[in-house]
Amino acid sequence: MTRRLLILLPVAAAVVALSAQTPNDKPILGFTAANAAKEHALEAQFDAKMNRDNLRAWMQRLSARPHHLGSDYDRQNAEFIASLFRSWGYDTKIEEFQVLFPTPRKRVVELVAPEKYAAKLFEPPLPQDATSGQTSEQLPVYNAYSIDGDVTGDLVYVNYGIPGDYDELERRGVDVKGKIAMARYGGSWRGIKPKVAAEHGAVGCIIYSDPRDDGYFQGDVYPKGAYRSENGAQRGSVMDMPIHPGDPLTPGVGATASAKRIDRKDVDVFTKIPVLPISYSDALPLLRALGGPVAPPDWRGALPITYHLGPGPAQVHMQLEFDWKIVPARDVIARLPGTDRADQWILRGNHHDGWVNGANDPISGQVAMLEEARAIGELAKAGSRPRRTIIYCAWDGEEEGLLGSTEWAEEHGDELRQHGVVYINSDSNSRGFLDIGGSHTLERLTTQVARDVNDPERNVSVLERRRDREQVLAASPEARKEARERQLIRLDALGSGSDYTPFLQHTGIATMNVGYGGEGGGGSYHSIYDSFDHYTRFGDPGFQYGIAQAETTGRLVLRLANAYVLPIEFTTFADTLSRYLDELTKLAQMTRDEIDERNRLIHERAFEIAADPTKTYVPPKPEPPAPYLNFAPLQNAIARLQQSARDYDRAAASLPSDAPNAAVREAALDQSLMHIEQVLTRPEGLPRRPWFRHQIYAPGFYTGYGVKTVPGVREAIEQKQWSEANQQIEIVSKVIENYAAQVGRAAEIARGRTE
Ligand SMILES: [Zn+2]
């Protein structure tokens, strides 16, 4: 019986029906029916241990003072977290790395013409926010890994500052060469803005929070509501993470004290120009002083001005100086050895450092992970030890560029490739809906977990609540049909933006990123107002979604740790790949058509004739026509994988099994499954960014956090590098062929036909 029908029943009947559903007979991938029943019983004990008061108390403790990388309270938090893990029976240590972390010595942004205005660059304390007054410990508002610089230039408004915005500027005869680019937050990860501005010749970059995207246009501002106030500004890293994350001085190796470090002048992930973030109260005088063409309609924000593009007459002076020091990053690593397959590691992490007090980002996720770890530790003490080894990781230095997780994954790369099975990440968490991304081999595991976790506000499963929301918000009838009928959660592909990146995209470990959100209200992100006071008013006042999160990730950890066969499936992944192939084929076709169409309009002078003659208009230049690409190798490889996946499904249907001789087959199968994600990586990595080795998932070179699937091929098409696109199709096809062969071998093992 479905829950949908139950809604129509009278309350008493519904209660009976619901409790009748609780028996432990729902299947769990990787478990026999009898073992699934035991696992459900264990998870019921786990749920019974959940206590919201712990989350509240730990959040209050961990966000009581600013705790950025290298600060004294960051060290105290690491030690506190380690002491908790120890008290719950984990074998715990703090692993320290030495990482480059610039902090500001001097910050100046001033309008020098046509009038004068000095940006305040300051978030004022509020009486309603108890920790906002800890000014002596707060990091000022800045972007980490901006270079030092002292520049003056005419200002140009570049909208979100992504590549397409510069095409629009060019049409209007505006260029940023020798000028300062002013971009609003949004539209891409922040680090893309100075990168693209520098590529177009800008000498400086300012990023501001426009109230349309992040402020009063969204809702009441803090302290009345949750949203960003006029003086709130967004700190954040601008390291060129699509090249590689982690310590800039030790790419590819762990930043231990004795590690070989490259020279600062050889670092390839600093910005090329100075960049600083400002609030909208500081942005307003600068934008108001701009002349030149009026900005296109969708470039206009919510400030009370007409948005102009410039350049000038607004002229801006920027001066930035940083203290380029090396500081310790402290990762807390806590192990619970498995009883049976101790050499298989289930990894689970969340960072502990914040930009300032960081109650939401990252402590809301950290405290849920701690509660989960406490319960699992207590179950182990009471005799229910996990079959595989569980490793909890509280990362430091995430905010600067995934420093703690990347250095740890690099330092332990060989062990991880040998023992790592799955890494489960989380970060900020708040009221709302289950949001989950990851490797597409894990969709059934994820769906079964979401089926078994209760939504605290609506008293249905979090799976059902998510599905209903998808149906309500569906943008098309097809999307609605899929939301209604597709049995499994479709995982989002992972780009970057949190600590899963070094595990998935560098090491090749299957990965998930899990959190709740969507109802907490935004606006405190990376500001001094991301505080206990803000979080307990807006984020998740009752910490109910902290518990939902712990129940979700706790189940994922327990099922992965206790499964008799690792809960990995291949048909879901093969189908996802064939969707990506469709997208790529359409993208190539669309790009080809667009070039042809534009060339025709250029030839007919249609752009000039259509333009307003009183305004500057520069028509686009003709481009060489695009060739047809040969997708056949990719089609063949994916077809082969679909065949192997079906083959595996049939062969593995009999496993796990209670039959006396099954255990040997199960163990052999696990050995083959646990390393399979690594087959999707290549040691050579992606073009121009060898650190990123995964051939299916990567953060976009020009999107930053946003994912590019089949990135070698997709980005070559987007960049119109046709011969590279053909080469990459060959490369990815071979990778998928190898993967299909490995799935085929797993099928053989499942059948018991091992050599
Ligand atoms: Zn975070």
Coordinates of C-alpha atoms in Angstrom, one line a residue, residues 124-446:
P124 CA 28.5 46.1 12.1
P125 CA 27.7 44.1 15.3
L126 CA 24.0 43.8 16.1
P127 CA 22.5 43.8 19.6
Q128 CA 20.2 40.9 18.5
D129 CA 23.2 38.8 17.5
A130 CA 25.3 37.8 20.5
T131 CA 28.5 36.8 18.7
S132 CA 28.5 39.6 16.0
G133 CA 30.5 41.9 18.3
Q134 CA 33.6 39.7 18.5
T135 CA 35.3 42.0 16.1
S136 CA 38.9 41.4 17.3
E137 CA 38.7 37.7 16.3
Q138 CA 36.7 38.1 13.1
L139 CA 38.4 37.7 9.7
P140 CA 37.6 40.9 7.7
V141 CA 35.6 40.6 4.6
Y142 CA 37.9 39.4 1.8
N143 CA 38.5 36.8 -0.9
A144 CA 41.3 34.4 -0.1
Y145 CA 44.1 33.9 -2.7
S146 CA 43.5 37.2 -4.4
I147 CA 46.9 38.5 -5.2
D148 CA 48.3 41.7 -3.6
G149 CA 47.8 44.8 -5.8
D150 CA 47.4 48.5 -6.0
V151 CA 45.3 49.5 -9.1
T152 CA 43.2 52.4 -10.3
G153 CA 40.9 52.3 -13.2
D154 CA 37.5 53.1 -14.8
L155 CA 34.8 50.9 -13.5
V156 CA 32.8 48.5 -15.7
Y157 CA 29.7 46.6 -14.6
V158 CA 30.0 43.1 -15.9
N159 CA 26.8 41.5 -14.5
Y160 CA 27.7 38.0 -13.1
G161 CA 31.1 38.2 -14.8
I162 CA 30.7 34.9 -16.7
P163 CA 32.0 34.4 -20.3
G164 CA 28.6 35.2 -21.9
D165 CA 28.4 38.5 -20.1
Y166 CA 31.6 39.7 -21.9
D167 CA 30.1 38.8 -25.3
E168 CA 27.2 41.1 -24.4
L169 CA 29.6 43.9 -23.4
E170 CA 31.5 43.5 -26.7
R171 CA 28.2 43.9 -28.6
R172 CA 27.8 47.2 -26.8
G173 CA 31.4 48.3 -27.5
V174 CA 32.4 48.1 -23.9
D175 CA 35.7 46.4 -22.9
V176 CA 37.4 46.0 -19.6
K177 CA 41.0 46.2 -20.7
G178 CA 42.9 48.2 -18.0
K179 CA 39.7 48.7 -16.1
I180 CA 38.1 47.4 -12.9
A181 CA 35.4 44.9 -13.4
M182 CA 32.4 45.0 -11.0
A183 CA 30.5 41.8 -10.8
R184 CA 27.5 40.7 -8.7
Y185 CA 27.6 37.4 -6.8
G186 CA 25.6 34.7 -8.4
G187 CA 25.5 33.0 -11.8
S188 CA 28.6 31.0 -11.1
W189 CA 31.0 30.2 -8.3
R190 CA 32.8 33.5 -7.2
G191 CA 36.3 32.4 -8.3
I192 CA 35.2 32.4 -11.9
K193 CA 34.6 36.2 -11.8
P194 CA 38.1 37.4 -11.3
K195 CA 39.4 34.6 -13.6
V196 CA 37.3 35.7 -16.6
A197 CA 37.8 39.4 -15.8
A198 CA 41.6 38.9 -16.0
E199 CA 41.3 36.9 -19.2
H200 CA 39.6 40.0 -20.7
G201 CA 42.3 42.3 -19.5
A202 CA 40.7 43.8 -16.4
V203 CA 43.3 45.0 -13.7
G204 CA 41.0 44.5 -10.7
C205 CA 37.7 42.9 -9.7
I206 CA 35.0 43.8 -7.1
I207 CA 32.3 41.3 -6.3
Y208 CA 29.2 42.6 -4.5
S209 CA 26.0 41.1 -3.2
D210 CA 23.1 42.6 -5.1
P211 CA 19.9 42.7 -3.0
R212 CA 18.0 41.1 -6.0
D213 CA 19.9 37.9 -5.5
D214 CA 20.9 38.1 -1.9
G215 CA 19.1 40.8 0.2
Y216 CA 15.8 42.6 0.6
F217 CA 14.4 41.5 -2.8
Q218 CA 14.4 38.0 -1.4
G219 CA 12.8 38.7 2.0
D220 CA 13.2 40.7 5.2
V221 CA 16.8 41.4 6.1
Y222 CA 18.6 40.4 9.3
P223 CA 17.8 40.9 12.1
K224 CA 14.1 41.2 11.2
G225 CA 14.3 38.3 8.7
A226 CA 17.0 35.9 7.5
Y227 CA 18.3 37.7 4.5
R228 CA 21.4 39.7 3.9
S229 CA 21.4 43.3 5.2
E230 CA 22.9 46.3 3.4
N231 CA 26.3 45.9 5.2
G232 CA 26.5 42.1 5.0
A233 CA 29.2 40.8 2.6
Q234 CA 30.3 37.4 1.5
R235 CA 33.8 36.2 2.2
G236 CA 35.1 33.3 0.2
S237 CA 37.9 31.7 -1.6
V238 CA 38.8 32.7 -5.1
M239 CA 41.5 30.0 -5.6
D240 CA 41.2 28.6 -9.1
M241 CA 39.8 25.3 -7.8
P242 CA 38.8 24.0 -11.2
I243 CA 42.6 23.6 -11.8
H244 CA 43.1 21.9 -8.4
P245 CA 41.9 22.5 -4.8
G246 CA 44.1 22.1 -1.7
D247 CA 47.2 23.9 -0.5
P248 CA 48.5 26.0 -3.4
L249 CA 52.2 25.2 -2.5
T250 CA 51.8 21.4 -2.6
P251 CA 49.7 20.3 -5.5
G252 CA 49.2 16.5 -5.7
V253 CA 51.0 15.7 -2.4
G254 CA 50.1 16.1 1.3
A255 CA 51.2 19.4 2.8
T256 CA 53.1 17.8 5.7
A257 CA 55.8 19.8 7.4
S258 CA 58.5 18.2 5.3
A259 CA 56.6 18.2 2.0
K260 CA 58.4 19.8 -1.0
R261 CA 56.8 23.2 -1.6
I262 CA 56.7 25.1 -4.9
D263 CA 57.7 28.7 -5.0
R264 CA 54.8 31.2 -4.5
K265 CA 55.5 32.7 -7.9
D266 CA 55.0 29.3 -9.6
V267 CA 51.5 28.8 -8.1
D268 CA 48.8 28.5 -10.8
V269 CA 45.7 28.8 -8.6
F270 CA 46.0 32.4 -7.3
T271 CA 43.9 35.1 -9.1
K272 CA 45.7 37.1 -11.8
I273 CA 44.3 40.4 -10.5
P274 CA 43.3 41.7 -7.0
V275 CA 39.7 41.0 -6.0
L276 CA 37.6 42.0 -3.0
P277 CA 33.9 41.4 -2.0
I278 CA 31.8 44.3 -0.8
S279 CA 28.3 44.8 0.6
Y280 CA 25.5 46.5 -1.3
S281 CA 25.7 49.6 0.7
D282 CA 29.3 49.9 -0.4
A283 CA 28.4 49.0 -4.0
L284 CA 25.6 51.6 -4.4
P285 CA 27.8 54.7 -4.6
L286 CA 30.1 53.0 -7.2
L287 CA 27.3 51.8 -9.4
R288 CA 25.4 55.1 -9.2
A289 CA 28.5 56.9 -10.5
L290 CA 28.6 54.7 -13.6
G291 CA 27.8 56.2 -17.1
G292 CA 27.7 54.6 -20.5
P293 CA 25.0 52.4 -21.9
V294 CA 22.1 51.2 -19.7
A295 CA 22.6 47.6 -18.7
P296 CA 20.4 45.0 -20.4
P297 CA 17.2 44.2 -18.5
D298 CA 18.3 40.9 -17.0
W299 CA 21.5 42.5 -15.8
R300 CA 19.7 44.9 -13.5
G301 CA 19.6 44.3 -9.8
A302 CA 17.4 45.6 -7.1
L303 CA 19.3 48.8 -6.1
P304 CA 17.3 52.0 -6.5
I305 CA 19.3 53.2 -9.6
T306 CA 19.4 52.8 -13.3
Y307 CA 22.1 50.2 -13.9
H308 CA 24.8 51.5 -16.4
L309 CA 27.7 49.5 -17.9
G310 CA 30.4 52.2 -17.8
P311 CA 33.3 52.4 -18.4
G312 CA 33.6 55.3 -16.0
P313 CA 33.2 58.1 -15.3
A314 CA 33.3 56.2 -12.0
Q315 CA 37.0 55.6 -11.3
V316 CA 38.0 53.2 -8.5
H317 CA 41.2 52.7 -6.6
M318 CA 41.8 49.2 -5.0
Q319 CA 44.7 48.3 -2.8
L320 CA 45.1 44.9 -1.2
E321 CA 48.0 43.5 0.8
F322 CA 48.0 40.1 2.4
D323 CA 50.0 38.3 5.1
W324 CA 51.0 35.2 3.2
K325 CA 51.6 32.9 6.1
I326 CA 51.6 29.2 6.6
V327 CA 49.2 27.8 9.3
P328 CA 48.3 24.4 10.6
A329 CA 45.2 22.7 9.3
R330 CA 43.9 20.2 11.8
D331 CA 41.8 17.3 10.6
V332 CA 40.1 15.1 13.2
I333 CA 40.2 11.5 12.0
A334 CA 38.3 8.9 14.0
R335 CA 38.2 5.2 13.2
L336 CA 35.9 2.4 14.3
P337 CA 37.5 -0.8 13.0
G338 CA 35.2 -3.3 11.3
T339 CA 34.8 -6.9 12.6
D340 CA 34.7 -8.7 9.3
R341 CA 36.0 -6.6 6.4
A342 CA 38.2 -4.2 8.3
D343 CA 40.3 -3.5 5.1
Q344 CA 37.2 -1.8 3.5
W345 CA 36.7 1.7 4.6
I346 CA 33.4 3.7 4.7
L347 CA 34.5 7.3 5.0
R348 CA 32.2 10.1 6.3
G349 CA 33.2 13.7 6.6
N350 CA 32.1 17.3 7.2
H351 CA 34.3 20.3 7.8
H352 CA 34.6 22.1 11.1
D353 CA 36.3 25.4 10.2
G354 CA 34.1 28.4 9.4
W355 CA 34.7 31.8 7.9
V356 CA 33.6 33.5 11.1
N357 CA 31.3 31.8 13.7
G358 CA 29.9 29.5 11.0
A359 CA 26.9 28.1 12.9
N360 CA 25.2 27.1 9.6
D361 CA 28.3 26.6 7.5
P362 CA 29.6 24.1 8.6
I363 CA 28.5 23.5 12.2
S364 CA 24.9 22.6 11.4
G365 CA 26.3 19.6 9.4
Q366 CA 29.1 18.9 11.9
V367 CA 26.8 18.5 14.9
A368 CA 24.5 16.1 12.9
M369 CA 27.5 14.1 12.0
L370 CA 28.6 14.0 15.6
E371 CA 25.3 12.8 16.8
E372 CA 25.3 10.1 14.2
A373 CA 28.9 9.1 15.2
R374 CA 27.9 9.0 18.9
A375 CA 25.0 6.6 18.3
I376 CA 27.1 4.3 16.1
G377 CA 29.9 4.4 18.7
E378 CA 27.4 3.4 21.5
L379 CA 25.9 0.6 19.4
A380 CA 29.4 -0.7 18.8
K381 CA 30.1 -0.6 22.5
A382 CA 26.9 -2.5 23.1
G383 CA 28.1 -5.3 20.8
S384 CA 26.9 -4.2 17.3
R385 CA 30.2 -3.4 15.7
P386 CA 30.2 -2.5 12.0
R387 CA 31.4 -5.2 9.6
R388 CA 33.5 -2.7 7.7
T389 CA 35.7 0.0 9.1
I390 CA 34.1 3.4 9.5
I391 CA 36.2 6.5 9.4
Y392 CA 34.8 9.9 10.6
C393 CA 36.6 13.0 9.3
A394 CA 36.1 16.5 10.6
W395 CA 38.0 18.6 8.1
D396 CA 39.8 21.9 8.6
G397 CA 40.4 24.6 6.0
E398 CA 37.5 23.7 3.7
E399 CA 36.5 27.3 3.2
E400 CA 39.9 28.3 1.7
G401 CA 39.8 25.6 -0.9
L402 CA 39.1 22.1 0.6
L403 CA 42.5 22.3 2.2
G404 CA 42.1 19.7 5.0
S405 CA 40.3 17.1 3.0
T406 CA 42.5 17.5 -0.1
E407 CA 45.8 17.3 1.8
W408 CA 44.6 14.2 3.7
A409 CA 43.4 12.5 0.5
E410 CA 46.7 13.3 -1.2
E411 CA 48.8 12.2 1.8
H412 CA 46.8 8.9 2.1
G413 CA 46.2 8.4 -1.6
D414 CA 47.6 4.9 -1.9
E415 CA 45.8 3.6 1.2
L416 CA 42.6 5.2 0.0
R417 CA 42.8 3.6 -3.5
Q418 CA 43.4 0.3 -1.7
H419 CA 40.8 0.5 1.1
G420 CA 38.3 3.3 0.3
V421 CA 34.8 2.1 -0.7
V422 CA 32.5 5.1 -0.4
Y423 CA 32.9 8.7 1.0
I424 CA 29.8 10.4 2.3
N425 CA 30.0 14.2 2.7
S426 CA 27.8 16.8 4.3
D427 CA 28.1 20.5 5.0
S428 CA 25.4 23.1 5.9
N429 CA 22.1 21.7 6.9
S430 CA 18.7 23.3 7.5
R431 CA 14.9 22.8 7.4
G432 CA 13.5 21.5 4.2
F433 CA 14.0 18.8 1.7
L434 CA 16.5 16.0 1.2
D435 CA 19.2 17.2 -1.3
I436 CA 21.5 14.5 -2.4
G437 CA 24.1 14.1 -5.1
G438 CA 26.7 11.5 -6.0
S439 CA 27.9 8.5 -7.9
H440 CA 25.1 7.0 -10.0
T441 CA 25.9 3.5 -8.8
L442 CA 24.4 4.5 -5.4
E443 CA 20.8 5.5 -6.4
R444 CA 19.1 2.4 -5.0
L445 CA 20.9 2.6 -1.7
T446 CA 20.0 6.3 -1.4

